[in-house]
XYZ file of C-alpha atoms in Angstrom:
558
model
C 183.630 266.498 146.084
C 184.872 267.779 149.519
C 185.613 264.536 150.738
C 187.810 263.273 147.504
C 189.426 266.610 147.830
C 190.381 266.211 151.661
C 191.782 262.309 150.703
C 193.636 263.819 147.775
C 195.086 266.435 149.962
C 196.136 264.072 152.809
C 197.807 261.951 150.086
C 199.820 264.800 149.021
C 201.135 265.431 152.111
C 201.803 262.241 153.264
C 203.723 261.250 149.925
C 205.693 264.470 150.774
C 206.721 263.320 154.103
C 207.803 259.909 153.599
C 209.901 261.123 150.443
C 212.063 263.028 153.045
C 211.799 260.392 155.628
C 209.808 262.359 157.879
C 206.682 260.337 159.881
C 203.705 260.971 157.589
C 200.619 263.035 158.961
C 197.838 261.213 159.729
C 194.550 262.182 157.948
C 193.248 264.117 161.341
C 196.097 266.302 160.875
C 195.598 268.165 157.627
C 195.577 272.223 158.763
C 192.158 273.353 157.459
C 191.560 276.701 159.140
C 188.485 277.739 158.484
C 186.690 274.189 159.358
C 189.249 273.229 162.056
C 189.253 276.442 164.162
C 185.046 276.734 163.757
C 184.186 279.772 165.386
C 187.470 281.344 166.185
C 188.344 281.549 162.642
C 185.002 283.750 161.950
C 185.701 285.938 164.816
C 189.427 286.632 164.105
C 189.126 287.567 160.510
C 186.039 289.637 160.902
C 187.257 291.525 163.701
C 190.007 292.667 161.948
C 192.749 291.330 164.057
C 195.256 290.896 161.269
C 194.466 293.799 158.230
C 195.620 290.950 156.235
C 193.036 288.193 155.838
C 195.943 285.693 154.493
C 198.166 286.195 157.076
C 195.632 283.995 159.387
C 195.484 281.167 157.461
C 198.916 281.380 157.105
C 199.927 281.503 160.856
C 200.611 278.497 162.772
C 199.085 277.523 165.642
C 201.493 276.790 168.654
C 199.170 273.842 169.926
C 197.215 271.212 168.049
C 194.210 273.343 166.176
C 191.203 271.566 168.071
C 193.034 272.631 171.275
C 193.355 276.224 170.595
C 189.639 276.075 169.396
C 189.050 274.479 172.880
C 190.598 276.940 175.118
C 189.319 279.699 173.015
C 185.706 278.429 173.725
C 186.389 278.064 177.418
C 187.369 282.162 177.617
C 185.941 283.819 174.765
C 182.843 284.974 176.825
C 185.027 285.950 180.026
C 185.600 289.473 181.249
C 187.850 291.502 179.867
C 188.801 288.829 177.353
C 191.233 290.384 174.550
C 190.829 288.640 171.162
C 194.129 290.298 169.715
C 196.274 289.125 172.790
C 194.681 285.193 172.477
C 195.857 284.969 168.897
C 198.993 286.576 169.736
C 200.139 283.584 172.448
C 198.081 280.907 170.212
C 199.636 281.437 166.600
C 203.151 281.989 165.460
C 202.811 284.666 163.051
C 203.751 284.150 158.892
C 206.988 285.903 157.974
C 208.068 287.788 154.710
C 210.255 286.678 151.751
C 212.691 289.269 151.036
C 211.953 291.350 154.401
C 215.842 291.151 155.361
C 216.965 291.867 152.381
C 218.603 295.441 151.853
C 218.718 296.666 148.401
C 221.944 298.830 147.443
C 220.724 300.452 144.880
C 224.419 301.232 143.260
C 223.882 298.098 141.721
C 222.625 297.507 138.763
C 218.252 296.081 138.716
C 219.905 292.784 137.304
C 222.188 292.427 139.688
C 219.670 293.039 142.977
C 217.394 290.653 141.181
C 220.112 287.921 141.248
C 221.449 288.786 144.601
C 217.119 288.020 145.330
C 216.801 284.529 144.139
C 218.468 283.110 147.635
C 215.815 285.327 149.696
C 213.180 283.613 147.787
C 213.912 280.285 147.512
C 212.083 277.975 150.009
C 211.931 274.341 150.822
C 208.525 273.097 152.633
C 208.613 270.477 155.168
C 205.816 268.583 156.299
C 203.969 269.897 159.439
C 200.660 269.117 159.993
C 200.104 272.350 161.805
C 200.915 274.272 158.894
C 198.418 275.280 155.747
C 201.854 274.984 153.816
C 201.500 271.551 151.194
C 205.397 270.652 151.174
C 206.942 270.040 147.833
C 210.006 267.608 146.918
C 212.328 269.965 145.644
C 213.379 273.294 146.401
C 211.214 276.596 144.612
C 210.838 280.484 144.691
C 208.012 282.636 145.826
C 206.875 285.896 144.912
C 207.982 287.827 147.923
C 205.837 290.021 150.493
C 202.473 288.258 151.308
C 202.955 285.535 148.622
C 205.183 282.784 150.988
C 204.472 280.072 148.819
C 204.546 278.661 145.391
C 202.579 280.163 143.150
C 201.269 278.233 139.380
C 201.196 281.182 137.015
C 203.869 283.230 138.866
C 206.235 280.400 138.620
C 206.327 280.583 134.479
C 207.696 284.346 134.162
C 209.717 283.664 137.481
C 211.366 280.946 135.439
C 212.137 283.530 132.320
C 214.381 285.162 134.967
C 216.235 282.166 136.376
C 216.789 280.702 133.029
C 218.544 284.000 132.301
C 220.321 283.759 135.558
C 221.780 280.434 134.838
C 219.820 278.938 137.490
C 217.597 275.911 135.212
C 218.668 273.504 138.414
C 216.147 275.887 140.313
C 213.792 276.284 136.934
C 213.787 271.760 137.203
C 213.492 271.444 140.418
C 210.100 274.026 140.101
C 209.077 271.906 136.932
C 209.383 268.280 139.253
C 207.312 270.012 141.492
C 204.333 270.877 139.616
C 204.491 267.762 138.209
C 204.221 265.927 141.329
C 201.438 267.954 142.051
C 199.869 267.328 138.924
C 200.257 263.183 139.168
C 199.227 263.427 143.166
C 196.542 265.284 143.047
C 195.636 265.888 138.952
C 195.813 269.016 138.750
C 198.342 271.714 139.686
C 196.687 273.854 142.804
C 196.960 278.000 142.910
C 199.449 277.666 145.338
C 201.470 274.900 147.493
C 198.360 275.946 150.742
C 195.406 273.599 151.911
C 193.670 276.249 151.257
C 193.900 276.038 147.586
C 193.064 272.882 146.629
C 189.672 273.979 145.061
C 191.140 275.621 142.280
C 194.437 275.541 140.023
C 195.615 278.702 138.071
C 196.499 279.440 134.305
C 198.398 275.795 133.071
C 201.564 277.167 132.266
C 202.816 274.229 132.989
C 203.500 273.136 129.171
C 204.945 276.172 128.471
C 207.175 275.765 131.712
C 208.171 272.583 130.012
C 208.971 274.070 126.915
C 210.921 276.588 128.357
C 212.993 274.575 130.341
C 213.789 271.827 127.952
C 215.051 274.370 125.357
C 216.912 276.130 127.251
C 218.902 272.930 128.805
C 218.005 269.704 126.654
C 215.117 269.064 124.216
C 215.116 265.406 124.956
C 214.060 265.777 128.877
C 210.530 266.962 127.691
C 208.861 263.748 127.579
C 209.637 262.741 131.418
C 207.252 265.131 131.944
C 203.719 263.977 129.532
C 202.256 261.567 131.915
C 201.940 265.044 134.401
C 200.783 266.936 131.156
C 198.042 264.651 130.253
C 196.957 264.112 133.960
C 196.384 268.074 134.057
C 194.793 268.534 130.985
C 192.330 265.522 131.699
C 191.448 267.849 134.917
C 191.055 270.776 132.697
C 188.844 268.255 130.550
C 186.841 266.475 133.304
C 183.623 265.856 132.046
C 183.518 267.129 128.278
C 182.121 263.839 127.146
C 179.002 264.149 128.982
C 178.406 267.896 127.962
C 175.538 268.795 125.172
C 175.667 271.803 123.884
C 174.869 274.719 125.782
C 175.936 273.156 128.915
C 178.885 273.014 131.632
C 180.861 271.002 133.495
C 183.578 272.229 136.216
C 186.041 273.668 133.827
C 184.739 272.784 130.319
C 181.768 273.919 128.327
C 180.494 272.681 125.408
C 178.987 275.925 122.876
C 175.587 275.642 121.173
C 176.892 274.562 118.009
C 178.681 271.775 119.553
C 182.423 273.095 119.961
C 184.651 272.552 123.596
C 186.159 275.333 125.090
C 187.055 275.958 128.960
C 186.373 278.404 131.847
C 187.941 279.131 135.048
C 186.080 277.311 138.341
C 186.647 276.085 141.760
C 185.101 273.195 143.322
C 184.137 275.029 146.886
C 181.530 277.401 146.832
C 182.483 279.424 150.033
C 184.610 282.063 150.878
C 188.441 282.128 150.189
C 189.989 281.613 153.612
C 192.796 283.683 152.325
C 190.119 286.743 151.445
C 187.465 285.447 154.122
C 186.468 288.751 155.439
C 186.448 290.359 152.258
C 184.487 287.745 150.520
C 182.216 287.275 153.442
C 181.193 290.940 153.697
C 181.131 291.439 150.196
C 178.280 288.318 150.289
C 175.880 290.022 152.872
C 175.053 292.833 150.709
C 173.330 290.054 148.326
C 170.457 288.017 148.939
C 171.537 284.597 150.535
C 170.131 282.612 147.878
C 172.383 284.345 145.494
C 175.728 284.000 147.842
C 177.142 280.655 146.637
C 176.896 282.034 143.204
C 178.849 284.918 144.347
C 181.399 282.869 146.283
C 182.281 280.572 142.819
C 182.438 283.581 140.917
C 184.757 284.926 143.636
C 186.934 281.781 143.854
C 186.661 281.561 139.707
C 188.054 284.853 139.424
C 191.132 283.598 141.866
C 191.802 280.647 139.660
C 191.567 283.315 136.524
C 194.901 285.102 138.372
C 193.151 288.248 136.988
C 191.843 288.801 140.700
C 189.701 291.485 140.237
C 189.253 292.910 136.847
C 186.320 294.859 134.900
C 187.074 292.081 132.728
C 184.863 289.574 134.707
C 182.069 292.204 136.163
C 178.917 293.115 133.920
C 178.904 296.712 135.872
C 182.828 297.376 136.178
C 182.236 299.272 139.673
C 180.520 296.737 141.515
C 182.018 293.177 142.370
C 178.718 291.807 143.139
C 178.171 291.296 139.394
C 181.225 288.735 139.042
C 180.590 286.560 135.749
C 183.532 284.680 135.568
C 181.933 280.878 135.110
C 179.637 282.588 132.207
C 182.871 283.503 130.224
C 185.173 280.843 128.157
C 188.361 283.100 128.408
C 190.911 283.763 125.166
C 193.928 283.228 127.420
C 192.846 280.523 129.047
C 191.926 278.233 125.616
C 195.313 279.610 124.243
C 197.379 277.812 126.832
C 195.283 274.638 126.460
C 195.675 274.938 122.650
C 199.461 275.111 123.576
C 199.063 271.954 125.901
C 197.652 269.678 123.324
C 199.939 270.728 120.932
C 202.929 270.138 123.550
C 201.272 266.689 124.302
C 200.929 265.572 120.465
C 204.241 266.703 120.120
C 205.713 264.706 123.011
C 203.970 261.991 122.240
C 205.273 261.939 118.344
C 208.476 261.669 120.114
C 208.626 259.206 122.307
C 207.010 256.781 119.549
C 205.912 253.984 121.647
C 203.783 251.412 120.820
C 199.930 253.765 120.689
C 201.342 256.769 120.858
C 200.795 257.845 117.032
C 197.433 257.705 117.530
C 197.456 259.541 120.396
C 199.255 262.232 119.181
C 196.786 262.621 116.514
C 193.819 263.038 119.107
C 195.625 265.761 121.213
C 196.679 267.432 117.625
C 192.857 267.604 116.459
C 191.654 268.714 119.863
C 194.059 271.856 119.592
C 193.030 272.776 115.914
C 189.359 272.556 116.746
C 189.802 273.961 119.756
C 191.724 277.228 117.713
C 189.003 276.853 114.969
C 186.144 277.196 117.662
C 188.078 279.652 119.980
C 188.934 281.796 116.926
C 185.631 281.830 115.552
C 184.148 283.028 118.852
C 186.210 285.388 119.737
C 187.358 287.351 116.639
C 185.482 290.069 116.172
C 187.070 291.046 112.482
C 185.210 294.996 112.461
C 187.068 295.628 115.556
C 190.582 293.801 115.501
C 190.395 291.745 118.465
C 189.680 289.177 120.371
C 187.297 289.276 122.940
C 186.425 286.709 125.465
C 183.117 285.063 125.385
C 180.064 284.237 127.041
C 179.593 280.645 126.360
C 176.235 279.979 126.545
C 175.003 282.515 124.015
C 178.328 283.131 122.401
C 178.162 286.464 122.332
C 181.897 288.819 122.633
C 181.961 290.593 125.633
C 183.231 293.741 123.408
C 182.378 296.406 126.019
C 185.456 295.443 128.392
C 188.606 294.522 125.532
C 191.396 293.619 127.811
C 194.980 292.544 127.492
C 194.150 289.036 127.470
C 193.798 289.385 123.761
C 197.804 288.844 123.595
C 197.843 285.365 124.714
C 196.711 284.184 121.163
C 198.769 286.402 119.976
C 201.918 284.873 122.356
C 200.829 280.927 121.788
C 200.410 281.417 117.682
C 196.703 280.752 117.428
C 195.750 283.364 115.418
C 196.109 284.236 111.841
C 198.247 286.370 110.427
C 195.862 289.026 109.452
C 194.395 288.513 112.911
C 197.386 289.246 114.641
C 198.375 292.178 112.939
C 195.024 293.435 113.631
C 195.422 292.926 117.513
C 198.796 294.332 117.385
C 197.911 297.727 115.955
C 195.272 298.171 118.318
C 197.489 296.598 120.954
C 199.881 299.642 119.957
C 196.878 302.297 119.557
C 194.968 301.599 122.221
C 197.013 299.680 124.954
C 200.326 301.070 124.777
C 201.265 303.873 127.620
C 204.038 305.685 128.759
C 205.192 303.156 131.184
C 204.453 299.661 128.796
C 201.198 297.820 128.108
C 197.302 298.892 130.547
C 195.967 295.511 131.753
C 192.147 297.235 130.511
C 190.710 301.271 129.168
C 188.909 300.735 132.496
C 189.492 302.313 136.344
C 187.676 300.339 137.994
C 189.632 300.227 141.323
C 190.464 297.004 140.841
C 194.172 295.693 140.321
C 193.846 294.121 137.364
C 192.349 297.041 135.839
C 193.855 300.417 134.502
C 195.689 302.118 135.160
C 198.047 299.342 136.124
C 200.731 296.908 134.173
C 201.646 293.557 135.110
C 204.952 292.038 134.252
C 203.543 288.493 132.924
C 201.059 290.445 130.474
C 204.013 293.026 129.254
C 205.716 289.453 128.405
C 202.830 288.066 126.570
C 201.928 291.373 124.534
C 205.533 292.360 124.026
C 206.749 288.794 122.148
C 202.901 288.570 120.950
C 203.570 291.674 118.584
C 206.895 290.565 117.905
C 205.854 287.272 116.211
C 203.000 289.094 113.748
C 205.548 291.814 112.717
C 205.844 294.137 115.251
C 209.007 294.395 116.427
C 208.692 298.133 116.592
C 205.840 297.749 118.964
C 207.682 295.084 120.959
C 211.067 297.806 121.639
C 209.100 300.372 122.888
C 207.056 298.338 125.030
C 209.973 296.997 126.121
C 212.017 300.281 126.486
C 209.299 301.519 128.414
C 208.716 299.169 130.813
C 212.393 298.295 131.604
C 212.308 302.072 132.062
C 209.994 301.970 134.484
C 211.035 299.137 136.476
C 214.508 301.052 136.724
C 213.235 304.001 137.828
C 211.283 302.604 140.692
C 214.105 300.642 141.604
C 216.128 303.357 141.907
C 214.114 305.220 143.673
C 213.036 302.611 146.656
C 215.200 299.295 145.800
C 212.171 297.340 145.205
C 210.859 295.557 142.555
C 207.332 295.888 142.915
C 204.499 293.081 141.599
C 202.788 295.965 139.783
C 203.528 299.239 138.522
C 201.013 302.137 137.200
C 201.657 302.505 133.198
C 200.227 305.995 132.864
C 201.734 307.731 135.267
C 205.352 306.507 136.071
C 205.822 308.684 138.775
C 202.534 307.198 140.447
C 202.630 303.653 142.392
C 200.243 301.120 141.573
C 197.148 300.625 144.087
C 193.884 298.989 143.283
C 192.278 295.465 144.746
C 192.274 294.046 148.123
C 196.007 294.603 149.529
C 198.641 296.934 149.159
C 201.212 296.737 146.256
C 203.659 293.622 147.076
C 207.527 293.664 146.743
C 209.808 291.146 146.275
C 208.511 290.069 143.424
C 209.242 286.862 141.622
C 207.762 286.966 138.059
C 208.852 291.054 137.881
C 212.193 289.187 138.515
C 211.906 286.776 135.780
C 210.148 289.405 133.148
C 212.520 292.349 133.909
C 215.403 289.838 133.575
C 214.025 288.314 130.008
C 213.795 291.516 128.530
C 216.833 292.916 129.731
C 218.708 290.102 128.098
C 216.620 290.571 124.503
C 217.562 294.102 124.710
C 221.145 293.042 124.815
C 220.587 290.818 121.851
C 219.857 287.241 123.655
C 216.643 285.166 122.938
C 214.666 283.587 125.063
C 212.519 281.023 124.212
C 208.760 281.878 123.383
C 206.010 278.655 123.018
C 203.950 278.010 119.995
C 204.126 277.566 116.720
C 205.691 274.262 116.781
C 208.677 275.132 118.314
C 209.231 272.334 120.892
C 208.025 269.781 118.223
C 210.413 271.194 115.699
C 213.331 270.952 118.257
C 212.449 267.239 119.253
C 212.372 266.595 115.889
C 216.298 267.902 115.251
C 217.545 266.296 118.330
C 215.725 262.981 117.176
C 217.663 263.091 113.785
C 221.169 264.409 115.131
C 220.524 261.572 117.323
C 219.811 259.052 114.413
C 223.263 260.571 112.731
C 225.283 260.123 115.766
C 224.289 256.077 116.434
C 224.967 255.474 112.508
């Protein structure tokens, strides 16, 4: 797998560089820190030399990597020999979306988070001393430690741009994950080396759906052959699969039903986390550390990294059991994917592509029918996630993730009226929507909110009847997001929902700023409060609105 990986990655970058006419890296020349600086890589990260693990694998070195590993090796065990200083003349340090930019806080939020999209905007080019994968088109970052493209992030960013009148940017985002997608099939975490293992939740449908309602309905379908190629990753090896057993991402139930897990191929530390994840692992037998590290790198590709939601004894990360668990949130947006899929497909109407569109529309109702019947726990209201190979809830830890059926129209009505009371009962706080009822110390854990989950709860409720749910959520959390604005110009990629007055902490680095999809939420919401839609997956939606722009078309060729 490592190898294939590597090959795939080269690929990427050197169909990156000869798009922009650039000479195209040779495969010797792919940036892969932690194998490519050996030793020194080890030593810098566990001696603390940056507090930031990511900001190494992020720097670039000022000489080819094998010859700062080389004169590293030649002085390393020499008197007085200062670790700090050698990185310092060997390694141009990372810089910061967003750090130059001063907020003037006698604007308005909206208008600082327009005046941000410029600050965040970034276009890679190739250089094969750089963990940075370079992209074709322009895209926006998070801000603060987050210097690349991120796969989830980039969905709620989008909300925000679309409201900003900026769906160039929102395309030119969408062509990139789908180059991504049909160069290396699948969409990575991020645009780094270091991410290739693993993708993140596949928004991309929804990011599809997003953008071709907002500009034109009939640009969808470019798009399929990069849908399909990423849900055949998502689906790598279901055919093989008997019941009871796993495969990368997909896992087949005991009574015979597909559903899908989070994964990564590499079962090592995250380069990006390396001294965390390493440290964590030497408190555990070694025979039980690559289970540890795939749990570690599963919970990554889960963007819910770390949550009591994924750890049998909420205070202690050692007991990670993210591969054991076929996630609600994550079979919701590969419901939505088929459905998008059968939907383009009905479209296009080529030659095959009935047929087609029939598969993809019976994988997504069995796929609801098996996810629903999992996961629905009807004496409590909600939907837990579910551990696959006995199929038993994991009701001890109910989470927010229960919105995302909720948000992609899986569940029936009584079932989402259900989750939406106790959504309101349980979940609902003075500042918007807890992420979990647990303090755990981790960040995705209460007592924080995160802006993609207030946008999946809030238009969740909405579509089963709560609209009075949905405006208070909504008035709280735009209240919040104000307030902290006002008070330090930032927009922040967290914020604690029980106390407002309190900033959010948790996890393994210090609350970021910037912050892309805060941008694109805050935005979103701000416009519904002022009476504008914005466009919300499932249910049919983009089908319905292929369908209408197929007839007008029809009338207007007549």
């Amino acid at each position: 797998m490592r190898s294939l990986r590597v090959l795939s990655s080269v690929a990427l970058v050197t169909l990156a560089a000869c798009r922009r006419g650039a000479p195209a890296p040779t495969p010797t020349a792919l940036y892969d820190p932690p194998h490519a600086l050996g030793p020194l890589f080890q030593d810098v990260q566990l001696a603390r030399v940056f507090p930031d693990s990511k900001t190494l694998v992020d720097a670039r070195p000022r000489e080819a990597p094998k010859d700062v590993l080389t004169a590293y090796l030649a002085v390393r065990g020499t008197t007085g020999f200062d670790l700090k200083a050698f990185v310092a003349q060997h390694f141009t340090p990372p810089g910061t979306p967003g750090a130059n930019v001063r907020a003037d806080t006698a604007m308005t939020m909206e208008e600082h988070i327009r005046a941000l999209w410029p600050a965040l905007t970034r276009a890679a080019v190739p250089d094969p001393q750089s963990t940075l994968i370079p992209l074709p088109y322009p895209y926006v970052v998070p801000g603060g430690r987050f210097r690349e493209v991120y796969y989830w992030d980039s969905y709620f960013t989008m909300l925000g741009l679309v409201e900003s009148g900026r769906t160039d940017l929102v395309k030119s985002m969408l062509d990139n994950f789908a180059y991504l997608a049909t160069t290396l099939g699948h969409v990575p975490n991020g645009n780094r080396t270091y991410y290739l293992g693993r993708s993140q939740p596949p928004y991309f449908a929804a990011m599809v759906g997003l953008y071709s309602t907002a500009t034109d309905t009939s640009q969808a379908p470019r798009y399929l052959d990069a849908l399909e190629k990423e849900h055949a990753f998502w689906m790598d090896g279901a055919e093989r699969l008997k019941p009871g057993e796993a495969y990368r991402r997909v896992v087949r139930l005991p009574n015979g039903t597909l559903l899908n897990r989070y994964w990564d191929d590499i079962a090592e530390p995250r380069p990006e986390s390396y001294r965390e994840d390493y440290t964590l692992a030497q408190s555990v037998p070694a025979a039980q550390r690559e289970v540890l590290y795939r749990n570690l790198r599963a919970g990554a590709e889960s963007g819910w990294d770390y949550s009591s939601r994924w750890m049998r004894d909420p205070k202690d990360l050692r007991t990670l059991e993210v591969v054991d668990i076929a996630p609600v949130d994550l079979n919701s947006l590969l419901y939505h994917a088929e459905r998008t899929i059968a939907a383009l497909r009905r479209f296009r109407a080529r030659a095959g592509d009935a047929a087609v569109a029939d598969r993809y529309a019976r994988m997504a109702e069995d796929r609801r029918r098996a996810l629903l019947a999992a996961a629905y726990d009807s004496a409590d209201g909600w939907l837990y996630d579910v551990r696959w190979r006995t199929v038993e809830r994991v009701r001890d830890r109910p989470t927010l993730a229960a919105a995302a059926p909720l948000y992609f129209g899986l569940a029936t009505p009584e079932q989402g009226r259900a989750v939406a009371a106790r959504l309101a009962r349980e979940f609902l706080k003075p500042g918007g929507f807890v992420t979990t009822l647990i303090a755990s110390g981790q960040q995705w854990d209460a007592p924080n909110g995160w802006p993609p989950l207030q946008w999946l709860a809030i238009q969740g409720v909405r579509r089963y009847g709560r609209a009075d749910v949905a405006d208070t959520a909504r008035a709280r959390w735009l209240a919040l997001n104000r307030r902290v604005y006002r008070a330090t110009g930032k927009m922040t990629e967290k914020y604690d929902v029980l106390d407002p007055n309190r900033p959010a902490g948790g996890g393994e680095y210090p609350t970021q700023d910037g912050f892309g999809w805060t941008n694109g939420v805050a935005l979103a919401l701000s416009a519904q409060e002022r009476g504008r839609a914005t466009p919300v997956p499932g249910g049919g939606r983009l089908g319905a609105s292929l369908g209408a722009w197929s007839r007008a078309r029809s009338r207007a060729t007549r």
